[in-house]
């Protein structure tokens, strides 16, 4: 268990024989609404502002950058923000640093209507909630 958000696993073979190797899996925990951002590299997952009602002055973002992806699709299963004031914005990025962004059609989203699917054809997407 690592409580720092970083874990290093090292495998070293001594050269005197071989075995079948090993398989390991991991489970990562992310803050619900990361103000300093969170890079998600899994090919599927979910993002949320957190359980229950969100707090005032909340600002967070996620970068969705699955390794080798050619597109990323964001589908909302629920949606309810203060209309015109609390917005979810979705951007396409050329790479996982998202140093330059292009806001995708339909964005920003606010209110209570569930937005249509949003797609980035670069394989990297940035989602902000402010």
XYZ file of C-alpha atoms in Angstrom:
130
model
C 0.000 0.000 0.000
C 1.230 3.453 -0.900
C -0.339 6.560 0.615
C 1.703 9.006 -1.470
C 0.038 8.271 -4.814
C 3.234 6.749 -6.194
C 4.364 3.146 -6.019
C 7.414 1.542 -7.576
C 7.533 -2.188 -8.256
C 10.872 -3.709 -9.246
C 11.480 -7.220 -10.563
C 15.040 -8.526 -10.638
C 16.152 -11.895 -11.941
C 19.429 -13.371 -10.632
C 20.365 -15.310 -13.774
C 20.524 -18.755 -12.099
C 17.162 -20.011 -13.344
C 13.757 -18.981 -14.598
C 10.169 -19.290 -13.465
C 6.716 -18.616 -14.783
C 6.904 -14.961 -13.752
C 4.110 -13.094 -12.014
C 0.920 -11.140 -12.573
C -0.036 -8.199 -10.376
C -2.954 -5.819 -10.393
C -3.508 -2.452 -8.779
C -6.365 -0.281 -7.658
C -5.829 3.479 -7.556
C -7.865 5.995 -5.597
C -8.372 9.501 -6.950
C -9.822 12.541 -5.230
C -13.386 13.185 -6.415
C -12.610 16.699 -7.580
C -8.861 17.227 -7.967
C -8.079 20.956 -7.897
C -4.542 20.274 -9.128
C -5.815 17.959 -11.842
C -5.738 14.242 -12.327
C -4.465 12.328 -15.354
C -6.519 9.214 -16.064
C -4.839 6.661 -18.316
C -7.254 3.736 -18.104
C -9.320 3.012 -21.216
C -12.532 3.429 -19.189
C -13.562 4.881 -15.870
C -15.652 7.612 -14.312
C -15.215 11.124 -12.995
C -17.386 12.978 -10.487
C -17.473 16.184 -8.505
C -18.095 14.002 -5.428
C -21.021 12.590 -3.487
C -24.054 14.780 -2.796
C -24.164 18.471 -3.586
C -20.914 20.117 -4.604
C -19.513 23.018 -2.605
C -19.259 26.680 -3.630
C -16.132 27.849 -5.463
C -15.240 24.305 -6.529
C -12.692 24.105 -9.338
C -11.226 20.879 -10.637
C -10.065 19.142 -13.797
C -9.272 15.772 -15.251
C -7.141 14.836 -18.235
C -8.275 11.604 -19.868
C -5.348 10.181 -21.826
C -5.497 6.405 -22.363
C -2.242 5.066 -23.802
C -2.510 4.564 -27.558
C -6.063 5.959 -27.823
C -7.114 7.615 -31.076
C -10.344 9.019 -29.621
C -12.006 9.533 -26.239
C -15.780 9.708 -25.722
C -17.321 11.311 -22.620
C -20.855 10.183 -21.738
C -22.758 11.769 -18.856
C -25.051 9.528 -16.787
C -26.311 12.337 -14.530
C -25.991 16.100 -14.622
C -27.208 18.968 -12.444
C -25.309 22.243 -12.027
C -26.336 25.833 -11.410
C -27.497 27.008 -14.839
C -25.058 29.421 -16.540
C -22.840 29.730 -13.435
C -21.362 26.283 -12.686
C -19.963 24.826 -15.881
C -18.428 21.624 -17.142
C -16.145 22.354 -20.086
C -14.684 19.681 -22.354
C -11.567 20.172 -24.470
C -9.550 18.212 -27.002
C -5.782 18.220 -26.411
C -2.896 17.270 -28.715
C -1.104 15.376 -25.905
C -1.420 14.541 -22.204
C 0.141 17.826 -21.066
C -2.894 19.649 -22.545
C -0.755 22.771 -22.874
C -3.021 23.839 -25.738
C -6.713 23.009 -25.873
C -9.671 23.269 -28.222
C -13.105 23.483 -26.615
C -15.353 20.797 -28.092
C -18.779 21.461 -29.659
C -21.599 21.784 -27.122
C -19.255 22.788 -24.301
C -19.735 24.403 -21.787
C -22.503 22.429 -20.109
C -24.664 23.614 -17.208
C -28.186 23.108 -15.909
C -30.112 19.885 -15.529
C -30.252 18.427 -19.046
C -27.891 15.485 -19.567
C -25.461 16.526 -22.327
C -24.986 14.449 -25.467
C -21.796 12.423 -25.797
C -18.670 14.475 -26.466
C -15.742 13.074 -28.476
C -12.112 14.067 -28.825
C -10.457 12.670 -31.944
C -6.945 13.273 -30.625
C -7.138 10.528 -27.983
C -6.756 13.078 -25.168
C -9.505 15.050 -23.434
C -9.542 17.627 -20.637
C -12.674 18.080 -18.516
C -13.005 21.065 -16.174
C -15.654 21.914 -13.584
C -15.824 25.462 -12.253
